[in-house]
Amino acid sequence: LPILELVLQGKREEALKQYERIRDIDPAQIRSHVNLGILYFELNRPEDAVRELKATLKLDPENEAAENALDVVCRVVGGCD
């Protein structure tokens, strides 16, 4: 199944594994970092979410999706380093 289908079906852990595999194969793949950050946050793993979103911003400092997601995560957890 495509990863988005997994997410829509509520199979977030399975989608997470696929995104992690993509990230590990191609660490410069920006979308995988953003999507991992969002999924980690949804799975109550804020530290992992922050790490992936910051990795996105290192690769693409102007990435609005990562900026917005990181802002939300940091507000929810009470700040980020």
PDB file of N, CA and C in Angstrom:
ATOM      1  N   LEU A   1       0.829  -1.200   0.000  1.00  0.00           N
ATOM      2  CA  LEU A   1       0.000   0.000   0.000  1.00  0.00           C
ATOM      3  C   LEU A   1       0.865   1.253   0.000  1.00  0.00           C
ATOM      4  N   PRO A   2       0.417   2.288  -0.687  1.00  0.00           N
ATOM      5  CA  PRO A   2       1.123   3.563  -0.574  1.00  0.00           C
ATOM      6  C   PRO A   2       1.068   4.060   0.875  1.00  0.00           C
ATOM      7  N   ILE A   3       2.067   4.805   1.262  1.00  0.00           N
ATOM      8  CA  ILE A   3       2.174   5.231   2.657  1.00  0.00           C
ATOM      9  C   ILE A   3       0.969   6.059   3.078  1.00  0.00           C
ATOM     10  N   LEU A   4       0.495   6.953   2.234  1.00  0.00           N
ATOM     11  CA  LEU A   4      -0.664   7.765   2.591  1.00  0.00           C
ATOM     12  C   LEU A   4      -1.880   6.891   2.880  1.00  0.00           C
ATOM     13  N   GLU A   5      -2.042   5.827   2.122  1.00  0.00           N
ATOM     14  CA  GLU A   5      -3.151   4.890   2.372  1.00  0.00           C
ATOM     15  C   GLU A   5      -3.041   4.298   3.774  1.00  0.00           C
ATOM     16  N   LEU A   6      -1.819   3.944   4.161  1.00  0.00           N
ATOM     17  CA  LEU A   6      -1.614   3.391   5.503  1.00  0.00           C
ATOM     18  C   LEU A   6      -2.025   4.399   6.575  1.00  0.00           C
ATOM     19  N   VAL A   7      -1.629   5.640   6.377  1.00  0.00           N
ATOM     20  CA  VAL A   7      -1.981   6.686   7.342  1.00  0.00           C
ATOM     21  C   VAL A   7      -3.490   6.848   7.404  1.00  0.00           C
ATOM     22  N   LEU A   8      -4.134   6.919   6.247  1.00  0.00           N
ATOM     23  CA  LEU A   8      -5.581   7.100   6.201  1.00  0.00           C
ATOM     24  C   LEU A   8      -6.331   5.926   6.817  1.00  0.00           C
ATOM     25  N   GLN A   9      -5.736   4.745   6.771  1.00  0.00           N
ATOM     26  CA  GLN A   9      -6.349   3.564   7.373  1.00  0.00           C
ATOM     27  C   GLN A   9      -6.001   3.430   8.856  1.00  0.00           C
ATOM     28  N   GLY A  10      -5.263   4.401   9.387  1.00  0.00           N
ATOM     29  CA  GLY A  10      -4.911   4.366  10.801  1.00  0.00           C
ATOM     30  C   GLY A  10      -3.727   3.470  11.115  1.00  0.00           C
ATOM     31  N   LYS A  11      -3.021   3.036  10.093  1.00  0.00           N
ATOM     32  CA  LYS A  11      -1.863   2.151  10.280  1.00  0.00           C
ATOM     33  C   LYS A  11      -0.592   3.009  10.362  1.00  0.00           C
ATOM     34  N   ARG A  12      -0.551   3.877  11.361  1.00  0.00           N
ATOM     35  CA  ARG A  12       0.533   4.851  11.483  1.00  0.00           C
ATOM     36  C   ARG A  12       1.887   4.203  11.765  1.00  0.00           C
ATOM     37  N   GLU A  13       1.907   3.165  12.575  1.00  0.00           N
ATOM     38  CA  GLU A  13       3.184   2.493  12.883  1.00  0.00           C
ATOM     39  C   GLU A  13       3.794   1.887  11.619  1.00  0.00           C
ATOM     40  N   GLU A  14       2.957   1.297  10.788  1.00  0.00           N
ATOM     41  CA  GLU A  14       3.438   0.714   9.533  1.00  0.00           C
ATOM     42  C   GLU A  14       3.940   1.811   8.589  1.00  0.00           C
ATOM     43  N   ALA A  15       3.195   2.911   8.528  1.00  0.00           N
ATOM     44  CA  ALA A  15       3.618   4.044   7.707  1.00  0.00           C
ATOM     45  C   ALA A  15       4.939   4.602   8.230  1.00  0.00           C
ATOM     46  N   LEU A  16       5.061   4.678   9.539  1.00  0.00           N
ATOM     47  CA  LEU A  16       6.281   5.177  10.165  1.00  0.00           C
ATOM     48  C   LEU A  16       7.485   4.344   9.741  1.00  0.00           C
ATOM     49  N   LYS A  17       7.339   3.043   9.754  1.00  0.00           N
ATOM     50  CA  LYS A  17       8.443   2.159   9.355  1.00  0.00           C
ATOM     51  C   LYS A  17       8.846   2.395   7.898  1.00  0.00           C
ATOM     52  N   GLN A  18       7.858   2.625   7.045  1.00  0.00           N
ATOM     53  CA  GLN A  18       8.180   2.862   5.638  1.00  0.00           C
ATOM     54  C   GLN A  18       8.904   4.197   5.457  1.00  0.00           C
ATOM     55  N   TYR A  19       8.440   5.226   6.151  1.00  0.00           N
ATOM     56  CA  TYR A  19       9.129   6.522   6.068  1.00  0.00           C
ATOM     57  C   TYR A  19      10.543   6.431   6.648  1.00  0.00           C
ATOM     58  N   GLU A  20      10.709   5.682   7.734  1.00  0.00           N
ATOM     59  CA  GLU A  20      12.046   5.511   8.306  1.00  0.00           C
ATOM     60  C   GLU A  20      12.969   4.812   7.317  1.00  0.00           C
ATOM     61  N   ARG A  21      12.452   3.832   6.611  1.00  0.00           N
ATOM     62  CA  ARG A  21      13.233   3.118   5.610  1.00  0.00           C
ATOM     63  C   ARG A  21      13.661   4.067   4.484  1.00  0.00           C
ATOM     64  N   ILE A  22      12.727   4.903   4.036  1.00  0.00           N
ATOM     65  CA  ILE A  22      13.053   5.880   2.991  1.00  0.00           C
ATOM     66  C   ILE A  22      14.120   6.844   3.489  1.00  0.00           C
ATOM     67  N   ARG A  23      13.952   7.346   4.703  1.00  0.00           N
ATOM     68  CA  ARG A  23      14.926   8.279   5.270  1.00  0.00           C
ATOM     69  C   ARG A  23      16.299   7.642   5.384  1.00  0.00           C
ATOM     70  N   ASP A  24      16.341   6.383   5.797  1.00  0.00           N
ATOM     71  CA  ASP A  24      17.619   5.693   5.959  1.00  0.00           C
ATOM     72  C   ASP A  24      18.307   5.452   4.620  1.00  0.00           C
ATOM     73  N   ILE A  25      17.523   5.203   3.584  1.00  0.00           N
ATOM     74  CA  ILE A  25      18.085   4.993   2.244  1.00  0.00           C
ATOM     75  C   ILE A  25      18.564   6.309   1.651  1.00  0.00           C
ATOM     76  N   ASP A  26      17.778   7.363   1.854  1.00  0.00           N
ATOM     77  CA  ASP A  26      18.110   8.673   1.270  1.00  0.00           C
ATOM     78  C   ASP A  26      17.884   9.767   2.314  1.00  0.00           C
ATOM     79  N   PRO A  27      18.882  10.020   3.174  1.00  0.00           N
ATOM     80  CA  PRO A  27      18.732  11.021   4.240  1.00  0.00           C
ATOM     81  C   PRO A  27      18.436  12.435   3.735  1.00  0.00           C
ATOM     82  N   ALA A  28      18.689  12.708   2.472  1.00  0.00           N
ATOM     83  CA  ALA A  28      18.414  14.036   1.923  1.00  0.00           C
ATOM     84  C   ALA A  28      16.982  14.173   1.422  1.00  0.00           C
ATOM     85  N   GLN A  29      16.188  13.127   1.556  1.00  0.00           N
ATOM     86  CA  GLN A  29      14.805  13.141   1.097  1.00  0.00           C
ATOM     87  C   GLN A  29      13.971  13.938   2.103  1.00  0.00           C
ATOM     88  N   ILE A  30      13.707  15.175   1.772  1.00  0.00           N
ATOM     89  CA  ILE A  30      13.069  16.110   2.697  1.00  0.00           C
ATOM     90  C   ILE A  30      11.681  15.660   3.127  1.00  0.00           C
ATOM     91  N   ARG A  31      10.878  15.210   2.200  1.00  0.00           N
ATOM     92  CA  ARG A  31       9.498  14.826   2.545  1.00  0.00           C
ATOM     93  C   ARG A  31       9.442  13.744   3.603  1.00  0.00           C
ATOM     94  N   SER A  32      10.390  12.811   3.566  1.00  0.00           N
ATOM     95  CA  SER A  32      10.350  11.749   4.574  1.00  0.00           C
ATOM     96  C   SER A  32      10.589  12.320   5.971  1.00  0.00           C
ATOM     97  N   HIS A  33      11.477  13.316   6.096  1.00  0.00           N
ATOM     98  CA  HIS A  33      11.722  13.930   7.400  1.00  0.00           C
ATOM     99  C   HIS A  33      10.471  14.655   7.917  1.00  0.00           C
ATOM    100  N   VAL A  34       9.830  15.416   7.042  1.00  0.00           N
ATOM    101  CA  VAL A  34       8.623  16.143   7.447  1.00  0.00           C
ATOM    102  C   VAL A  34       7.543  15.156   7.867  1.00  0.00           C
ATOM    103  N   ASN A  35       7.303  14.162   7.039  1.00  0.00           N
ATOM    104  CA  ASN A  35       6.248  13.192   7.343  1.00  0.00           C
ATOM    105  C   ASN A  35       6.559  12.398   8.604  1.00  0.00           C
ATOM    106  N   LEU A  36       7.821  12.055   8.796  1.00  0.00           N
ATOM    107  CA  LEU A  36       8.212  11.373  10.031  1.00  0.00           C
ATOM    108  C   LEU A  36       7.955  12.271  11.234  1.00  0.00           C
ATOM    109  N   GLY A  37       8.311  13.539  11.121  1.00  0.00           N
ATOM    110  CA  GLY A  37       8.076  14.455  12.231  1.00  0.00           C
ATOM    111  C   GLY A  37       6.613  14.510  12.620  1.00  0.00           C
ATOM    112  N   ILE A  38       5.751  14.592  11.627  1.00  0.00           N
ATOM    113  CA  ILE A  38       4.311  14.658  11.891  1.00  0.00           C
ATOM    114  C   ILE A  38       3.815  13.351  12.498  1.00  0.00           C
ATOM    115  N   LEU A  39       4.242  12.229  11.927  1.00  0.00           N
ATOM    116  CA  LEU A  39       3.809  10.934  12.467  1.00  0.00           C
ATOM    117  C   LEU A  39       4.329  10.708  13.884  1.00  0.00           C
ATOM    118  N   TYR A  40       5.589  11.049  14.132  1.00  0.00           N
ATOM    119  CA  TYR A  40       6.121  10.903  15.486  1.00  0.00           C
ATOM    120  C   TYR A  40       5.286  11.714  16.470  1.00  0.00           C
ATOM    121  N   PHE A  41       4.921  12.914  16.093  1.00  0.00           N
ATOM    122  CA  PHE A  41       4.109  13.753  16.964  1.00  0.00           C
ATOM    123  C   PHE A  41       2.751  13.099  17.220  1.00  0.00           C
ATOM    124  N   GLU A  42       2.133  12.605  16.160  1.00  0.00           N
ATOM    125  CA  GLU A  42       0.829  11.942  16.306  1.00  0.00           C
ATOM    126  C   GLU A  42       0.920  10.694  17.181  1.00  0.00           C
ATOM    127  N   LEU A  43       2.093  10.065  17.201  1.00  0.00           N
ATOM    128  CA  LEU A  43       2.294   8.850  18.005  1.00  0.00           C
ATOM    129  C   LEU A  43       2.885   9.166  19.383  1.00  0.00           C
ATOM    130  N   ASN A  44       2.785  10.440  19.778  1.00  0.00           N
ATOM    131  CA  ASN A  44       3.244  10.886  21.087  1.00  0.00           C
ATOM    132  C   ASN A  44       4.740  10.656  21.306  1.00  0.00           C
ATOM    133  N   ARG A  45       5.504  10.973  20.280  1.00  0.00           N
ATOM    134  CA  ARG A  45       6.966  10.880  20.349  1.00  0.00           C
ATOM    135  C   ARG A  45       7.548  12.252  19.977  1.00  0.00           C
ATOM    136  N   PRO A  46       7.299  13.266  20.828  1.00  0.00           N
ATOM    137  CA  PRO A  46       7.670  14.628  20.463  1.00  0.00           C
ATOM    138  C   PRO A  46       9.165  14.847  20.254  1.00  0.00           C
ATOM    139  N   GLU A  47      10.014  14.155  21.011  1.00  0.00           N
ATOM    140  CA  GLU A  47      11.458  14.348  20.836  1.00  0.00           C
ATOM    141  C   GLU A  47      11.891  13.898  19.442  1.00  0.00           C
ATOM    142  N   ASP A  48      11.340  12.767  19.002  1.00  0.00           N
ATOM    143  CA  ASP A  48      11.644  12.279  17.653  1.00  0.00           C
ATOM    144  C   ASP A  48      11.084  13.230  16.597  1.00  0.00           C
ATOM    145  N   ALA A  49       9.896  13.774  16.869  1.00  0.00           N
ATOM    146  CA  ALA A  49       9.287  14.720  15.939  1.00  0.00           C
ATOM    147  C   ALA A  49      10.178  15.946  15.770  1.00  0.00           C
ATOM    148  N   VAL A  50      10.655  16.491  16.878  1.00  0.00           N
ATOM    149  CA  VAL A  50      11.515  17.674  16.831  1.00  0.00           C
ATOM    150  C   VAL A  50      12.789  17.360  16.050  1.00  0.00           C
ATOM    151  N   ARG A  51      13.382  16.199  16.298  1.00  0.00           N
ATOM    152  CA  ARG A  51      14.611  15.819  15.599  1.00  0.00           C
ATOM    153  C   ARG A  51      14.403  15.786  14.092  1.00  0.00           C
ATOM    154  N   GLU A  52      13.327  15.166  13.640  1.00  0.00           N
ATOM    155  CA  GLU A  52      13.076  15.050  12.197  1.00  0.00           C
ATOM    156  C   GLU A  52      12.743  16.390  11.572  1.00  0.00           C
ATOM    157  N   LEU A  53      11.982  17.197  12.275  1.00  0.00           N
ATOM    158  CA  LEU A  53      11.623  18.502  11.723  1.00  0.00           C
ATOM    159  C   LEU A  53      12.830  19.423  11.649  1.00  0.00           C
ATOM    160  N   LYS A  54      13.699  19.346  12.647  1.00  0.00           N
ATOM    161  CA  LYS A  54      14.941  20.133  12.598  1.00  0.00           C
ATOM    162  C   LYS A  54      15.851  19.626  11.480  1.00  0.00           C
ATOM    163  N   ALA A  55      15.856  18.323  11.244  1.00  0.00           N
ATOM    164  CA  ALA A  55      16.646  17.765  10.136  1.00  0.00           C
ATOM    165  C   ALA A  55      16.132  18.309   8.810  1.00  0.00           C
ATOM    166  N   THR A  56      14.822  18.439   8.696  1.00  0.00           N
ATOM    167  CA  THR A  56      14.238  19.012   7.483  1.00  0.00           C
ATOM    168  C   THR A  56      14.735  20.434   7.281  1.00  0.00           C
ATOM    169  N   LEU A  57      14.718  21.216   8.355  1.00  0.00           N
ATOM    170  CA  LEU A  57      15.106  22.621   8.245  1.00  0.00           C
ATOM    171  C   LEU A  57      16.598  22.797   7.990  1.00  0.00           C
ATOM    172  N   LYS A  58      17.404  21.808   8.370  1.00  0.00           N
ATOM    173  CA  LYS A  58      18.822  21.857   8.004  1.00  0.00           C
ATOM    174  C   LYS A  58      18.983  21.671   6.499  1.00  0.00           C
ATOM    175  N   LEU A  59      18.164  20.782   5.938  1.00  0.00           N
ATOM    176  CA  LEU A  59      18.225  20.512   4.503  1.00  0.00           C
ATOM    177  C   LEU A  59      17.552  21.612   3.688  1.00  0.00           C
ATOM    178  N   ASP A  60      16.485  22.166   4.248  1.00  0.00           N
ATOM    179  CA  ASP A  60      15.677  23.164   3.540  1.00  0.00           C
ATOM    180  C   ASP A  60      15.183  24.199   4.545  1.00  0.00           C
ATOM    181  N   PRO A  61      16.007  25.216   4.843  1.00  0.00           N
ATOM    182  CA  PRO A  61      15.671  26.198   5.873  1.00  0.00           C
ATOM    183  C   PRO A  61      14.361  26.962   5.639  1.00  0.00           C
ATOM    184  N   GLU A  62      13.867  26.963   4.428  1.00  0.00           N
ATOM    185  CA  GLU A  62      12.636  27.694   4.112  1.00  0.00           C
ATOM    186  C   GLU A  62      11.405  26.787   4.051  1.00  0.00           C
ATOM    187  N   ASN A  63      11.520  25.557   4.507  1.00  0.00           N
ATOM    188  CA  ASN A  63      10.418  24.606   4.408  1.00  0.00           C
ATOM    189  C   ASN A  63       9.295  24.995   5.375  1.00  0.00           C
ATOM    190  N   GLU A  64       8.216  25.527   4.805  1.00  0.00           N
ATOM    191  CA  GLU A  64       7.107  26.021   5.625  1.00  0.00           C
ATOM    192  C   GLU A  64       6.398  24.917   6.386  1.00  0.00           C
ATOM    193  N   ALA A  65       6.251  23.753   5.780  1.00  0.00           N
ATOM    194  CA  ALA A  65       5.579  22.646   6.465  1.00  0.00           C
ATOM    195  C   ALA A  65       6.348  22.260   7.719  1.00  0.00           C
ATOM    196  N   ALA A  66       7.671  22.163   7.608  1.00  0.00           N
ATOM    197  CA  ALA A  66       8.497  21.813   8.762  1.00  0.00           C
ATOM    198  C   ALA A  66       8.475  22.916   9.807  1.00  0.00           C
ATOM    199  N   GLU A  67       8.549  24.173   9.364  1.00  0.00           N
ATOM    200  CA  GLU A  67       8.490  25.296  10.304  1.00  0.00           C
ATOM    201  C   GLU A  67       7.184  25.280  11.085  1.00  0.00           C
ATOM    202  N   ASN A  68       6.076  25.110  10.383  1.00  0.00           N
ATOM    203  CA  ASN A  68       4.764  25.110  11.025  1.00  0.00           C
ATOM    204  C   ASN A  68       4.607  23.929  11.981  1.00  0.00           C
ATOM    205  N   ALA A  69       5.014  22.754  11.527  1.00  0.00           N
ATOM    206  CA  ALA A  69       4.898  21.564  12.376  1.00  0.00           C
ATOM    207  C   ALA A  69       5.780  21.691  13.612  1.00  0.00           C
ATOM    208  N   LEU A  70       6.995  22.189  13.435  1.00  0.00           N
ATOM    209  CA  LEU A  70       7.903  22.359  14.572  1.00  0.00           C
ATOM    210  C   LEU A  70       7.324  23.366  15.565  1.00  0.00           C
ATOM    211  N   ASP A  71       6.726  24.431  15.066  1.00  0.00           N
ATOM    212  CA  ASP A  71       6.101  25.419  15.934  1.00  0.00           C
ATOM    213  C   ASP A  71       4.997  24.777  16.773  1.00  0.00           C
ATOM    214  N   VAL A  72       4.174  23.959  16.150  1.00  0.00           N
ATOM    215  CA  VAL A  72       3.075  23.284  16.866  1.00  0.00           C
ATOM    216  C   VAL A  72       3.656  22.341  17.929  1.00  0.00           C
ATOM    217  N   VAL A  73       4.616  21.514  17.537  1.00  0.00           N
ATOM    218  CA  VAL A  73       5.198  20.556  18.483  1.00  0.00           C
ATOM    219  C   VAL A  73       5.802  21.298  19.676  1.00  0.00           C
ATOM    220  N   CYS A  74       6.559  22.340  19.401  1.00  0.00           N
ATOM    221  CA  CYS A  74       7.217  23.076  20.481  1.00  0.00           C
ATOM    222  C   CYS A  74       6.216  23.741  21.412  1.00  0.00           C
ATOM    223  N   ARG A  75       5.134  24.264  20.864  1.00  0.00           N
ATOM    224  CA  ARG A  75       4.095  24.868  21.714  1.00  0.00           C
ATOM    225  C   ARG A  75       3.430  23.812  22.586  1.00  0.00           C
ATOM    226  N   VAL A  76       3.156  22.646  22.020  1.00  0.00           N
ATOM    227  CA  VAL A  76       2.478  21.590  22.775  1.00  0.00           C
ATOM    228  C   VAL A  76       3.365  21.046  23.897  1.00  0.00           C
ATOM    229  N   VAL A  77       4.651  20.884  23.624  1.00  0.00           N
ATOM    230  CA  VAL A  77       5.534  20.310  24.645  1.00  0.00           C
ATOM    231  C   VAL A  77       6.146  21.374  25.559  1.00  0.00           C
ATOM    232  N   GLY A  78       5.810  22.633  25.319  1.00  0.00           N
ATOM    233  CA  GLY A  78       6.307  23.692  26.199  1.00  0.00           C
ATOM    234  C   GLY A  78       7.673  24.216  25.834  1.00  0.00           C
ATOM    235  N   GLY A  79       8.035  24.132  24.571  1.00  0.00           N
ATOM    236  CA  GLY A  79       9.302  24.682  24.115  1.00  0.00           C
ATOM    237  C   GLY A  79      10.225  23.615  23.541  1.00  0.00           C
ATOM    238  N   CYS A  80      11.164  24.071  22.740  1.00  0.00           N
ATOM    239  CA  CYS A  80      12.145  23.182  22.128  1.00  0.00           C
ATOM    240  C   CYS A  80      13.512  23.831  22.242  1.00  0.00           C
ATOM    241  N   ASP A  81      14.523  23.003  22.270  1.00  0.00           N
ATOM    242  CA  ASP A  81      15.898  23.520  22.340  1.00  0.00           C
ATOM    243  C   ASP A  81      16.360  23.973  20.979  1.00  0.00           C
TER     244      ASP A  81
END
